[in-house]
């Protein structure tokens, strides 16, 4: 085990140690959820690059569309102009965000349906308020198995505990079929901290999982053309999620946003 792997394992233990007393000692369920969300955000701040901000609130596009409230928003910390900011709520332009996520104390099929609604409210926002770049050599972003000129929205669902991932997978598949959701409009990854004795993850895997082991380097945060969503039992789910997330957050761009598009055409 490498030193970095030991550090990730330590972060897994630290998150578990922070969450356990909250669940065991705090009497009010609403307060439990709020405190647990804070712990997830604290842990992400410790592992993500400085350029990535970690917050919560809402995301908006230049057409006036706005997402449902997000438990986690990962955004360009250095260059993001806030549309609105207070202790209770922040609103971010969608072009400045990299990913959003939901945090559940307990995840079941009904709550997964709710997560899909939140995912859609974010991924359906229009990313178009960019300044035109004259550099012909601009590097495209490789996401969801395709090349894009601009970053695309990523969405994940995290839980402290959940029902077996096989049951979540059935619900996931049914929602995707009924709503006819394309790959890039779905929840990308589902992961629960409860890993002992049950499958606790829905992960994108290229190849077949044999004897509970996927092919080397085949797991990805995002789906691709040659991958499929698989149930998986991770012994250290937070460490695994962190590694999958970092693959993309270390590539996250700082694209200049044209806030004039948010101002509308009315004279001032």
mmCIF file of C-alpha atoms in Angstrom, residues 112-113 116 119-120 168-188 202 223 229:
data_model
loop_
_atom_site.group_PDB
_atom_site.id
_atom_site.type_symbol
_atom_site.label_atom_id
_atom_site.label_comp_id
_atom_site.label_asym_id
_atom_site.label_seq_id
_atom_site.Cartn_x
_atom_site.Cartn_y
_atom_site.Cartn_z
ATOM 1 C CA UNK A 112 -32.921 7.640 -5.341
ATOM 2 C CA UNK A 113 -35.909 8.840 -7.396
ATOM 3 C CA UNK A 116 -32.705 11.798 -10.108
ATOM 4 C CA UNK A 119 -29.756 15.568 -10.986
ATOM 5 C CA UNK A 120 -32.013 16.566 -13.881
ATOM 6 C CA UNK A 168 -30.861 0.515 -6.142
ATOM 7 C CA UNK A 169 -29.686 -0.720 -9.532
ATOM 8 C CA UNK A 170 -33.181 -2.006 -10.376
ATOM 9 C CA UNK A 171 -34.687 1.395 -9.526
ATOM 10 C CA UNK A 172 -31.915 3.205 -11.400
ATOM 11 C CA UNK A 173 -32.467 1.123 -14.550
ATOM 12 C CA UNK A 174 -36.229 1.616 -14.439
ATOM 13 C CA UNK A 175 -35.941 5.412 -14.110
ATOM 14 C CA UNK A 176 -33.458 5.621 -16.971
ATOM 15 C CA UNK A 177 -35.770 3.536 -19.166
ATOM 16 C CA UNK A 178 -39.017 5.343 -18.256
ATOM 17 C CA UNK A 179 -37.502 8.817 -18.673
ATOM 18 C CA UNK A 180 -35.398 7.818 -21.699
ATOM 19 C CA UNK A 181 -32.337 9.468 -20.151
ATOM 20 C CA UNK A 182 -29.161 9.659 -22.274
ATOM 21 C CA UNK A 183 -25.934 8.670 -20.584
ATOM 22 C CA UNK A 184 -24.751 12.196 -19.754
ATOM 23 C CA UNK A 185 -28.098 13.134 -18.144
ATOM 24 C CA UNK A 186 -28.070 10.390 -15.504
ATOM 25 C CA UNK A 187 -26.668 10.188 -11.988
ATOM 26 C CA UNK A 188 -23.072 9.234 -12.704
ATOM 27 C CA UNK A 202 -23.198 1.718 -8.456
ATOM 28 C CA UNK A 223 -19.998 6.334 -17.877
ATOM 29 C CA UNK A 229 -23.249 0.473 -14.476
#
